[in-house]
Short mmCIF file of C-alpha atoms and ligand atoms in Angstrom, two decimals:
data_model
loop_
_atom_site.label_atom_id
_atom_site.label_comp_id
_atom_site.label_asym_id
_atom_site.label_seq_id
_atom_site.Cartn_x
_atom_site.Cartn_y
_atom_site.Cartn_z
CA MET A 185 49.46 47.14 -154.56
CA LYS A 186 48.96 44.62 -152.05
CA GLY A 187 45.86 42.63 -151.57
CA ASN A 188 46.13 42.83 -147.82
CA ASN A 189 45.64 46.40 -147.75
CA LYS A 190 42.58 46.68 -145.65
CA ASN A 191 41.52 49.80 -147.55
CA MET A 192 41.35 48.18 -150.78
CA PHE A 193 39.05 45.13 -152.34
CA ALA A 194 41.06 42.31 -151.53
CA SER A 195 40.43 40.29 -154.90
CA LYS A 196 39.11 41.05 -158.45
CA VAL A 197 35.82 39.28 -157.84
CA GLY A 198 35.43 41.30 -154.81
CA ALA A 199 35.85 44.44 -156.91
CA ILE A 200 33.36 43.32 -159.73
CA LEU A 201 30.82 42.01 -157.12
CA ALA A 202 30.71 45.35 -155.03
CA ALA A 203 30.56 47.45 -158.23
CA ALA A 204 27.84 44.95 -159.61
CA GLY A 205 26.22 45.13 -156.20
CA SER A 206 26.14 48.98 -156.17
CA ALA A 207 24.66 48.77 -159.88
CA VAL A 208 21.96 45.75 -159.28
CA GLY A 209 19.47 47.41 -156.73
CA LEU A 210 16.20 48.61 -156.74
CA GLY A 211 16.77 50.49 -160.03
CA ASN A 212 16.52 46.80 -161.76
CA VAL A 213 13.91 45.17 -159.69
CA TRP A 214 11.53 48.12 -158.97
CA ARG A 215 12.30 51.09 -161.06
CA PHE A 216 13.00 49.33 -164.48
CA PRO A 217 9.63 47.49 -164.41
CA THR A 218 7.72 50.68 -163.26
CA GLU A 219 9.40 52.59 -166.04
CA ALA A 220 9.09 49.86 -168.84
CA GLY A 221 5.59 49.33 -168.01
CA ALA A 222 4.48 52.97 -168.12
CA HIS A 223 6.32 53.22 -171.49
CA GLY A 224 4.85 50.03 -173.13
CA GLY A 225 7.61 47.69 -172.48
CA ALA A 226 9.80 46.39 -175.48
CA ALA A 227 10.43 49.54 -177.23
CA PHE A 228 11.36 51.17 -174.00
CA ILE A 229 13.93 48.21 -173.34
CA LEU A 230 15.50 48.28 -176.56
CA ILE A 231 16.33 51.87 -176.36
CA TYR A 232 17.30 51.55 -172.67
CA VAL A 233 19.80 48.79 -173.64
CA ILE A 234 21.37 51.18 -176.12
CA PHE A 235 21.63 53.73 -173.82
CA MET A 236 23.47 51.43 -171.61
CA MET A 237 25.96 50.10 -174.29
CA PHE A 238 26.72 53.47 -175.77
CA PHE A 239 26.41 56.10 -172.77
CA ALA A 240 26.20 54.44 -169.69
CA LEU A 241 29.01 51.64 -169.92
CA PRO A 242 31.69 54.20 -171.41
CA VAL A 243 30.79 56.65 -168.40
CA MET A 244 31.13 53.94 -165.89
CA ILE A 245 34.61 52.85 -167.17
CA THR A 246 35.51 56.60 -167.30
CA GLU A 247 34.41 56.62 -163.35
CA PHE A 248 36.69 53.80 -162.92
CA ALA A 249 39.55 55.24 -164.61
CA ILE A 250 39.39 58.38 -162.76
CA GLY A 251 38.75 56.68 -159.38
CA ARG A 252 41.74 54.10 -159.71
CA HIS A 253 44.03 56.80 -160.85
CA GLY A 254 42.83 58.92 -158.01
CA GLY A 255 44.13 56.23 -155.68
CA ASN A 256 42.23 56.01 -152.51
CA ASP A 257 41.17 59.39 -152.44
CA VAL A 258 38.05 60.27 -154.93
CA THR A 259 38.05 63.77 -153.65
CA HIS A 260 41.12 64.77 -155.24
CA ALA A 261 40.93 62.06 -158.06
CA PHE A 262 39.72 64.69 -160.59
CA GLU A 263 42.82 67.17 -159.90
CA LYS A 264 45.21 64.44 -159.74
CA MET A 265 44.11 63.15 -163.24
CA SER A 266 43.92 66.34 -165.11
CA GLY A 267 47.50 66.90 -164.04
CA GLY A 268 47.01 69.53 -161.38
CA LYS A 269 44.42 71.59 -163.17
CA ARG A 270 42.58 73.35 -160.30
CA GLY A 271 39.51 74.05 -162.21
CA TRP A 272 38.39 70.65 -162.06
CA ARG A 273 38.92 70.20 -158.28
CA TRP A 274 35.39 71.11 -157.50
CA MET A 275 33.88 67.79 -159.23
CA GLY A 276 35.83 65.93 -156.11
CA LEU A 277 32.84 67.09 -154.37
CA LEU A 278 30.11 65.34 -156.66
CA PRO A 279 30.03 62.10 -155.07
CA VAL A 280 29.85 63.61 -151.49
CA VAL A 281 26.81 65.70 -152.28
CA SER A 282 25.12 63.31 -154.75
CA GLY A 283 25.53 60.69 -152.41
CA ILE A 284 23.36 62.25 -149.52
CA PHE A 285 20.83 63.11 -152.36
CA VAL A 286 20.23 59.75 -153.64
CA LEU A 287 20.25 57.94 -150.39
CA SER A 288 17.75 60.12 -148.74
CA TYR A 289 15.21 58.81 -151.15
CA TYR A 290 16.28 55.59 -152.27
CA ALA A 291 16.29 54.53 -148.38
CA VAL A 292 12.54 55.17 -148.49
CA VAL A 293 11.71 52.64 -150.88
CA ALA A 294 13.98 50.31 -149.72
CA GLY A 295 12.38 50.99 -145.88
CA TRP A 296 9.24 49.77 -147.72
CA THR A 297 10.81 46.57 -148.94
CA LEU A 298 12.19 45.99 -145.62
CA PHE A 299 8.66 46.56 -144.02
CA TYR A 300 7.05 44.17 -146.98
CA THR A 301 9.70 41.37 -146.12
CA TYR A 302 8.46 41.64 -142.31
CA GLU A 303 5.08 41.33 -143.46
CA ALA A 304 5.84 38.41 -145.87
CA LEU A 305 7.70 36.83 -142.96
CA VAL A 306 4.95 36.97 -140.28
CA ASP A 307 2.54 36.00 -142.92
CA GLY A 308 0.58 39.40 -142.91
CA PHE A 309 -0.62 38.83 -146.92
CA SER A 310 -2.81 35.87 -146.61
CA GLY A 311 -6.41 36.47 -146.96
CA LYS A 312 -6.21 39.73 -148.22
CA SER A 313 -7.91 40.93 -151.12
CA SER A 314 -6.59 43.21 -153.95
CA GLU A 315 -8.59 46.28 -152.56
CA ASP A 316 -7.11 45.40 -149.01
CA PHE A 317 -3.38 45.29 -150.72
CA ALA A 318 -3.87 48.97 -152.34
CA ALA A 319 -5.62 50.40 -149.11
CA ASP A 320 -2.89 49.19 -146.85
CA PHE A 321 0.10 50.38 -149.16
CA VAL A 322 -1.70 53.62 -149.37
CA ALA A 323 -2.20 53.84 -145.39
CA PHE A 324 1.42 52.53 -144.57
CA SER A 325 3.23 54.83 -147.10
CA SER A 326 1.48 57.92 -145.95
CA ASP A 327 1.54 57.19 -142.17
CA SER A 328 3.87 59.63 -141.08
CA LEU A 329 5.94 57.20 -138.62
CA GLN A 330 5.91 53.60 -139.78
CA PRO A 331 7.74 54.28 -143.27
CA VAL A 332 9.77 56.63 -141.48
CA PHE A 333 10.95 53.85 -139.01
CA TRP A 334 11.68 51.24 -141.69
CA MET A 335 13.87 54.01 -143.85
CA ALA A 336 15.84 54.57 -140.61
CA VAL A 337 16.32 50.69 -139.99
CA ILE A 338 17.79 50.27 -143.48
CA VAL A 339 20.06 53.37 -143.26
CA ALA A 340 21.13 51.82 -139.86
CA MET A 341 22.04 48.62 -141.40
CA THR A 342 23.89 50.31 -144.31
CA CYS A 343 25.70 52.44 -141.70
CA GLY A 344 26.64 49.30 -139.62
CA ILE A 345 28.31 47.67 -142.90
CA VAL A 346 29.84 50.85 -144.11
CA ALA A 347 31.20 51.51 -140.71
CA LEU A 348 33.27 47.82 -140.75
CA GLY A 349 35.36 48.91 -143.92
CA VAL A 350 35.91 48.50 -147.47
CA GLN A 351 37.22 44.90 -147.08
CA ARG A 352 35.23 43.54 -144.09
CA GLY A 353 32.04 45.45 -144.61
CA ILE A 354 31.62 46.43 -148.18
CA GLU A 355 33.46 43.51 -150.08
CA ARG A 356 32.11 40.82 -147.65
CA GLY A 357 28.54 42.23 -147.79
CA ALA A 358 28.73 41.95 -151.76
CA LYS A 359 30.12 38.60 -151.61
CA ILE A 360 27.45 37.28 -149.73
CA MET A 361 24.50 39.07 -150.64
CA MET A 362 25.08 38.85 -154.54
CA PRO A 363 25.11 35.11 -155.21
CA LEU A 364 22.07 34.88 -152.61
CA LEU A 365 20.32 37.45 -155.18
CA PHE A 366 21.13 35.29 -157.97
CA LEU A 367 19.68 32.38 -156.57
CA PHE A 368 16.77 33.97 -155.58
CA ILE A 369 16.00 35.69 -158.95
CA LEU A 370 16.67 32.17 -160.85
CA VAL A 371 14.08 30.52 -158.33
CA LEU A 372 11.44 33.05 -158.84
CA VAL A 373 11.81 33.37 -162.47
CA ALA A 374 11.04 29.45 -162.80
CA CYS A 375 8.17 30.08 -160.68
CA SER A 376 6.86 33.12 -162.67
CA LEU A 377 7.26 31.58 -166.00
CA THR A 378 4.92 28.59 -165.08
CA LEU A 379 1.89 31.02 -164.06
CA PRO A 380 -1.04 31.03 -166.76
CA ASN A 381 -0.84 33.72 -169.42
CA ALA A 382 3.08 34.02 -168.79
CA GLY A 383 3.55 34.41 -172.80
CA ASP A 384 1.49 37.82 -172.55
CA GLY A 385 4.02 38.94 -170.13
CA MET A 386 6.92 37.93 -172.40
CA ARG A 387 5.20 39.69 -175.17
CA PHE A 388 4.89 42.90 -173.36
CA LEU A 389 8.75 42.77 -172.43
CA PHE A 390 9.98 41.63 -175.98
CA HIS A 391 7.76 42.97 -178.52
CA PRO A 392 8.51 46.13 -179.41
CA ASP A 393 5.94 48.91 -179.95
CA PHE A 394 7.50 51.68 -181.83
CA SER A 395 4.45 54.09 -181.59
CA LYS A 396 5.21 54.52 -177.92
CA VAL A 397 8.65 56.18 -178.77
CA ASP A 398 8.78 59.96 -177.94
CA GLY A 399 11.11 62.71 -176.24
CA SER A 400 9.81 61.55 -172.79
CA LEU A 401 10.51 58.03 -173.28
CA VAL A 402 14.14 58.29 -174.56
CA LEU A 403 14.83 60.86 -171.47
CA SER A 404 13.62 58.18 -169.24
CA ALA A 405 15.32 55.42 -171.01
CA MET A 406 18.58 57.38 -170.58
CA GLY A 407 17.73 58.12 -166.86
CA GLN A 408 17.09 54.52 -166.19
CA ALA A 409 20.41 53.45 -167.78
CA PHE A 410 22.42 56.02 -165.80
CA PHE A 411 20.55 54.95 -162.66
CA SER A 412 20.72 51.28 -163.04
CA LEU A 413 24.57 51.44 -163.39
CA SER A 414 25.06 53.90 -160.68
CA VAL A 415 26.75 56.10 -163.18
CA GLY A 416 27.27 60.09 -163.29
CA LEU A 417 27.34 60.62 -159.51
CA GLY A 418 30.71 59.59 -159.06
CA CYS A 419 29.63 56.39 -157.01
CA LEU A 420 32.06 54.11 -159.03
CA CYS A 421 34.74 56.71 -158.85
CA THR A 422 34.57 56.00 -154.95
CA TYR A 423 34.76 52.17 -155.36
CA ALA A 424 37.40 52.33 -157.96
CA CYS A 425 39.77 54.01 -155.76
CA TYR A 426 39.67 50.79 -153.80
CA PHE A 427 40.49 48.83 -157.17
CA ARG A 428 43.90 47.00 -157.25
CA LYS A 429 46.39 48.27 -160.21
CA ASP A 430 45.67 44.87 -162.08
CA VAL A 431 41.86 44.97 -162.53
CA ASP A 432 41.12 45.14 -166.17
CA LEU A 433 38.69 48.35 -166.15
CA MET A 434 37.18 47.74 -169.53
CA LYS A 435 36.44 44.11 -168.65
CA ASP A 436 35.12 44.70 -165.34
CA GLY A 437 32.84 47.38 -166.69
CA GLN A 438 31.42 45.05 -169.05
CA SER A 439 30.87 42.32 -166.70
CA VAL A 440 28.98 45.00 -164.39
CA ALA A 441 26.88 46.01 -167.43
CA CYS A 442 26.05 42.55 -168.44
CA ILE A 443 25.10 41.45 -164.86
CA ASP A 444 23.03 44.62 -164.47
CA THR A 445 21.02 44.44 -167.88
CA LEU A 446 20.57 40.70 -167.24
CA VAL A 447 19.30 41.33 -163.33
CA ALA A 448 16.75 44.04 -165.00
CA LEU A 449 15.53 41.83 -167.79
CA LEU A 450 15.18 38.72 -165.28
CA SER A 451 13.15 41.12 -162.88
CA GLY A 452 10.81 41.42 -165.87
CA LEU A 453 10.35 38.32 -166.29
CA ILE A 454 9.39 37.54 -162.71
CA ILE A 455 7.13 40.63 -162.58
CA PHE A 456 5.16 40.83 -165.76
CA PRO A 457 4.06 37.28 -166.40
CA ALA A 458 2.78 37.46 -162.84
CA VAL A 459 0.87 40.61 -163.46
CA TYR A 460 -0.53 39.08 -166.53
CA SER A 461 -1.43 35.97 -164.94
CA ILE A 462 -4.57 37.92 -163.30
CA PRO A 463 -6.88 39.03 -166.00
CA GLY A 464 -7.61 42.74 -165.65
CA LEU A 465 -4.29 43.66 -163.92
CA GLN A 466 -2.12 46.40 -165.75
CA PRO A 467 1.43 46.61 -166.19
CA ASP A 468 1.38 50.23 -165.88
CA ALA A 469 0.55 50.53 -162.20
CA GLY A 470 3.26 52.89 -161.51
CA PRO A 471 5.66 52.59 -158.37
CA PRO A 472 3.21 50.63 -156.57
CA LEU A 473 3.38 48.00 -158.98
CA VAL A 474 5.50 45.67 -156.74
CA PHE A 475 3.80 46.66 -153.81
CA ILE A 476 0.58 46.50 -154.22
CA THR A 477 -0.16 44.46 -157.38
CA LEU A 478 2.63 41.81 -156.96
CA PRO A 479 1.59 40.59 -153.34
CA ASN A 480 -2.02 40.58 -154.48
CA VAL A 481 -0.85 38.43 -157.47
CA PHE A 482 1.11 35.91 -155.16
CA GLN A 483 -1.81 35.41 -152.79
CA GLN A 484 -4.27 34.98 -155.66
CA VAL A 485 -2.02 32.68 -157.93
CA PHE A 486 -0.71 30.35 -155.21
CA GLY A 487 -3.96 30.36 -153.02
CA GLY A 488 -4.48 27.15 -153.17
CA VAL A 489 -0.91 26.27 -151.98
CA PRO A 490 -0.83 28.59 -149.19
CA TRP A 491 3.03 27.77 -148.34
CA LEU A 492 4.01 28.68 -151.90
CA ALA A 493 2.48 32.03 -151.69
CA TYR A 494 4.39 32.71 -148.35
CA LEU A 495 7.45 31.16 -149.89
CA PHE A 496 7.22 33.15 -153.01
CA SER A 497 6.54 36.42 -151.27
CA LEU A 498 9.38 36.16 -148.98
CA LEU A 499 11.96 35.34 -151.33
CA PHE A 500 10.76 38.20 -153.55
CA TYR A 501 10.84 41.08 -150.84
CA LEU A 502 14.26 39.53 -149.16
CA LEU A 503 15.36 39.86 -153.01
CA LEU A 504 14.77 43.48 -152.89
CA VAL A 505 16.08 44.12 -149.64
CA MET A 506 19.24 42.81 -150.63
CA ALA A 507 19.72 44.53 -153.75
CA ALA A 508 18.68 47.76 -152.05
CA LEU A 509 21.20 47.20 -149.14
CA THR A 510 24.29 46.66 -151.80
CA SER A 511 23.48 49.67 -153.48
CA SER A 512 22.81 52.18 -150.35
CA ILE A 513 25.89 50.80 -149.14
CA SER A 514 27.54 52.62 -151.97
CA MET A 515 25.83 55.50 -151.89
CA LEU A 516 26.67 55.92 -148.29
CA GLU A 517 30.47 55.06 -149.21
CA MET A 518 30.32 58.00 -151.46
CA SER A 519 29.77 60.62 -148.87
CA ALA A 520 31.48 58.85 -145.66
CA ALA A 521 34.70 58.51 -147.50
CA TYR A 522 34.94 62.09 -147.59
CA PHE A 523 34.11 63.03 -143.94
CA HIS A 524 36.58 59.97 -143.39
CA LYS A 525 39.60 60.80 -145.29
CA ASN A 526 39.20 64.60 -145.70
CA LEU A 527 38.00 65.40 -142.51
CA ARG A 528 39.52 62.83 -140.61
CA LEU A 529 36.52 61.47 -138.96
CA PRO A 530 37.02 57.91 -138.08
CA ARG A 531 35.22 55.55 -140.45
CA PRO A 532 32.27 54.51 -138.00
CA LEU A 533 31.32 58.12 -137.06
CA ALA A 534 31.82 59.44 -140.59
CA ALA A 535 29.17 56.78 -141.41
CA VAL A 536 27.06 57.87 -138.80
CA VAL A 537 26.99 61.57 -139.50
CA VAL A 538 26.06 60.99 -143.14
CA SER A 539 23.68 58.68 -142.04
CA LEU A 540 21.69 60.98 -139.72
CA VAL A 541 21.68 63.49 -142.51
CA CYS A 542 20.07 61.00 -144.83
CA MET A 543 17.68 59.97 -142.28
CA LEU A 544 16.51 63.67 -142.08
CA PHE A 545 16.07 64.11 -145.75
CA GLY A 546 14.66 60.49 -146.05
CA THR A 547 11.76 61.61 -143.46
CA PHE A 548 10.93 64.65 -145.63
CA CYS A 549 10.80 62.51 -148.70
CA SER A 550 8.81 59.79 -146.85
CA TRP A 551 6.15 62.61 -145.84
CA SER A 552 5.94 63.97 -149.22
CA PHE A 553 3.59 60.52 -149.45
CA GLY A 554 1.47 61.61 -146.65
CA ASP A 555 1.27 64.80 -144.62
CA TRP A 556 3.41 66.83 -146.88
CA ARG A 557 1.52 65.64 -150.05
CA ASP A 558 0.91 69.46 -150.66
CA VAL A 559 4.45 70.89 -150.12
CA THR A 560 6.04 71.11 -153.38
CA LEU A 561 8.76 72.68 -155.16
CA PHE A 562 8.69 73.01 -159.18
CA GLY A 563 5.36 71.26 -158.90
CA MET A 564 6.89 68.33 -157.23
CA GLY A 565 6.90 66.56 -153.92
CA PHE A 566 10.03 66.06 -151.97
CA PHE A 567 10.47 62.48 -153.35
CA ASP A 568 10.08 63.23 -156.85
CA LEU A 569 12.11 66.02 -156.67
CA PHE A 570 15.06 64.18 -155.26
CA ASP A 571 14.43 61.45 -157.89
CA PHE A 572 14.12 63.90 -160.82
CA PHE A 573 17.05 65.80 -159.36
CA VAL A 574 19.29 62.83 -159.26
CA ALA A 575 18.25 60.47 -162.13
CA LYS A 576 17.40 63.13 -164.72
CA LEU A 577 19.77 65.98 -164.13
CA ILE A 578 22.86 64.76 -161.74
CA MET A 579 23.48 61.68 -163.80
CA PRO A 580 23.34 62.61 -167.26
CA ILE A 581 25.22 66.19 -166.53
CA GLY A 582 27.64 64.46 -164.22
CA GLY A 583 28.24 61.82 -166.92
CA LEU A 584 28.45 64.37 -169.53
CA LEU A 585 31.16 66.41 -167.42
CA MET A 586 33.02 63.34 -166.84
CA CYS A 587 33.44 62.51 -170.57
CA ILE A 588 34.27 65.96 -171.42
CA PHE A 589 37.06 65.76 -168.65
CA VAL A 590 38.41 62.44 -169.59
CA GLY A 591 37.85 62.75 -173.29
CA TRP A 592 39.04 66.42 -173.67
CA VAL A 593 41.34 67.71 -170.61
CA VAL A 594 42.91 64.88 -169.49
CA ASP A 595 46.22 63.84 -171.28
CA GLU A 596 45.38 60.84 -173.50
CA ARG A 597 48.48 58.90 -172.26
CA VAL A 598 47.48 59.28 -168.73
CA LEU A 599 44.06 57.77 -169.87
CA ARG A 600 45.57 55.01 -171.86
CA ALA A 601 47.93 54.06 -169.23
CA GLU A 602 45.06 53.70 -166.68
CA ILE A 603 42.61 51.77 -169.15
CA THR A 604 45.64 49.43 -170.37
CA ASN A 605 47.16 49.07 -167.02
CA ASN A 606 50.44 50.89 -167.96
CA GLY A 607 50.01 48.86 -171.59
CA THR A 608 50.13 45.39 -170.08
CA LEU A 609 46.54 44.95 -171.24
CA ARG A 610 45.56 44.78 -175.01
CA SER A 611 42.42 46.81 -174.71
CA PRO A 612 41.13 46.44 -178.32
CA LEU A 613 38.23 48.50 -177.65
CA TYR A 614 40.05 51.32 -176.43
CA PRO A 615 39.91 53.63 -179.47
CA LEU A 616 36.03 52.99 -179.62
CA TYR A 617 35.75 53.84 -176.13
CA ARG A 618 37.79 56.92 -176.64
CA PHE A 619 35.43 57.93 -179.48
CA ILE A 620 32.20 57.61 -177.66
CA ILE A 621 33.43 59.49 -174.47
CA ARG A 622 35.14 62.25 -176.64
CA TYR A 623 32.01 62.88 -179.21
CA LEU A 624 29.16 60.44 -179.23
CA ALA A 625 28.31 60.35 -175.62
CA PRO A 626 28.50 64.25 -174.87
CA VAL A 627 26.66 64.97 -178.00
CA GLY A 628 24.05 62.39 -177.46
CA ILE A 629 23.62 63.49 -173.71
CA PHE A 630 23.15 67.19 -174.78
CA LEU A 631 20.80 66.73 -177.60
CA ILE A 632 18.52 64.79 -175.25
CA PHE A 633 18.47 67.50 -172.93
CA ALA A 634 18.05 70.20 -175.87
CA ASN A 635 15.03 68.29 -176.77
CA GLU A 636 13.66 68.22 -173.28
CA LEU A 637 14.07 71.98 -173.22
CA GLY A 638 12.21 72.49 -176.49
CA LEU A 639 15.48 74.08 -178.14
CA LEU A 640 15.02 71.43 -180.92
CA ASP A 641 11.43 72.32 -181.32
CA PHE A 642 12.15 73.81 -184.70
CA LEU A 643 12.71 70.31 -186.10
CA LYS A 644 9.44 69.18 -185.77
N1 LIG B 807 22.02 51.35 -159.62
C1 LIG B 807 21.27 51.29 -158.34
C2 LIG B 807 20.06 50.63 -158.69
O1 LIG B 807 20.05 49.93 -159.64
C3 LIG B 807 20.95 52.96 -157.71
C4 LIG B 807 22.17 53.45 -157.54
C5 LIG B 807 22.36 54.80 -158.21
C6 LIG B 807 23.54 53.23 -156.84
C7 LIG B 807 23.51 55.65 -157.70
C8 LIG B 807 24.42 53.91 -156.34
C9 LIG B 807 24.51 55.23 -156.92
O2 LIG B 807 19.23 50.59 -157.79
#
């Protein structure tokens, strides 16, 4: 395949950065610390890393294989890989549907980060007390217009990049934003580790308390691993359609998983030392952790040096915005690709149509923090419902189905040829990978669900 085909990633680095861009996102910098904080820190992280290695990473490689085998059309990739078995055809719609669901609620939080970047830029944080931060966040997030506006701005930015196409939009965006993101993270970690009581934050992150381990922790750790690597929705299938034939899928998967885990841990190293630097603050503040607790911390700790407080806040929220954007781009692409290729809409129009749908659902999700607080389904508001549906249902079930598909339905020779680039790569881990997707991952994912549904209670 030629590198100058503008519907493919031009380079191997571009492919890795785009996939890493999808993986590294609010899931790392916002959701991971929130979940780790809520589940006692290190024990959660340990289980999360195990899920990453043995479940999420193999599913990621599986998605890569399905997508690249499909060659530029994710909707028919499943059918093609199964050798024409029509029963698996409907799986091609998975990315279309889940792209809309995930972007709709993700964009709400992404919008918050954009608003906070704006606030940081105009120095809106200085002189505020911790009560002000809490009250302002609640007032902002429950407002019926403001957060909807910022959500729409983020979706519009995403739309602009996706409309530019695979090379000029997605790949170039990742090549610019990912290195910047790393730079910001390193600066912020260095600052955070010099704060008073940074050791307590480190201990929270790295000293496990196993008494905290229960079924809900395990399910959350699995959900987080899948969410963080963007697997189970068909997002990486979509990107892998644009991979060149000489990309080493196993190696790329490993690189992306390493980058993603590293960014999550480094985010923990920014956030928890900061939280512990002020006596009395708790790491389990929940979702508002990075919107209430942190800006307050930045003001208090650097209170004596206002320009440092300004810089630290601005860098942190810019980091969040970039992380969110590289992920939201991949979410929009999942659905837009379908409208573009299968319904033959021009790419920009396809991106706009999907964006408008996401803005509508995103508005509902945003309102569930305010006016629609009491509108619930299965006991959850829209935002929580979308998050639960995506991270705790579609991702593991999608991952399970993909493992069964590639492990049991697809001809083994086809899979081997895809993973080893037609026998030109050695891929020594291939047998282990195949064992995991045939047995370990499906059984593991199933057991966790069964436990959650109470089917294993007789064992207790
Ligand atoms: N992995 C992304 C994050 O960590 C979220 C994501 C989920 C992106 C699903 C694409 C698809 O923020």
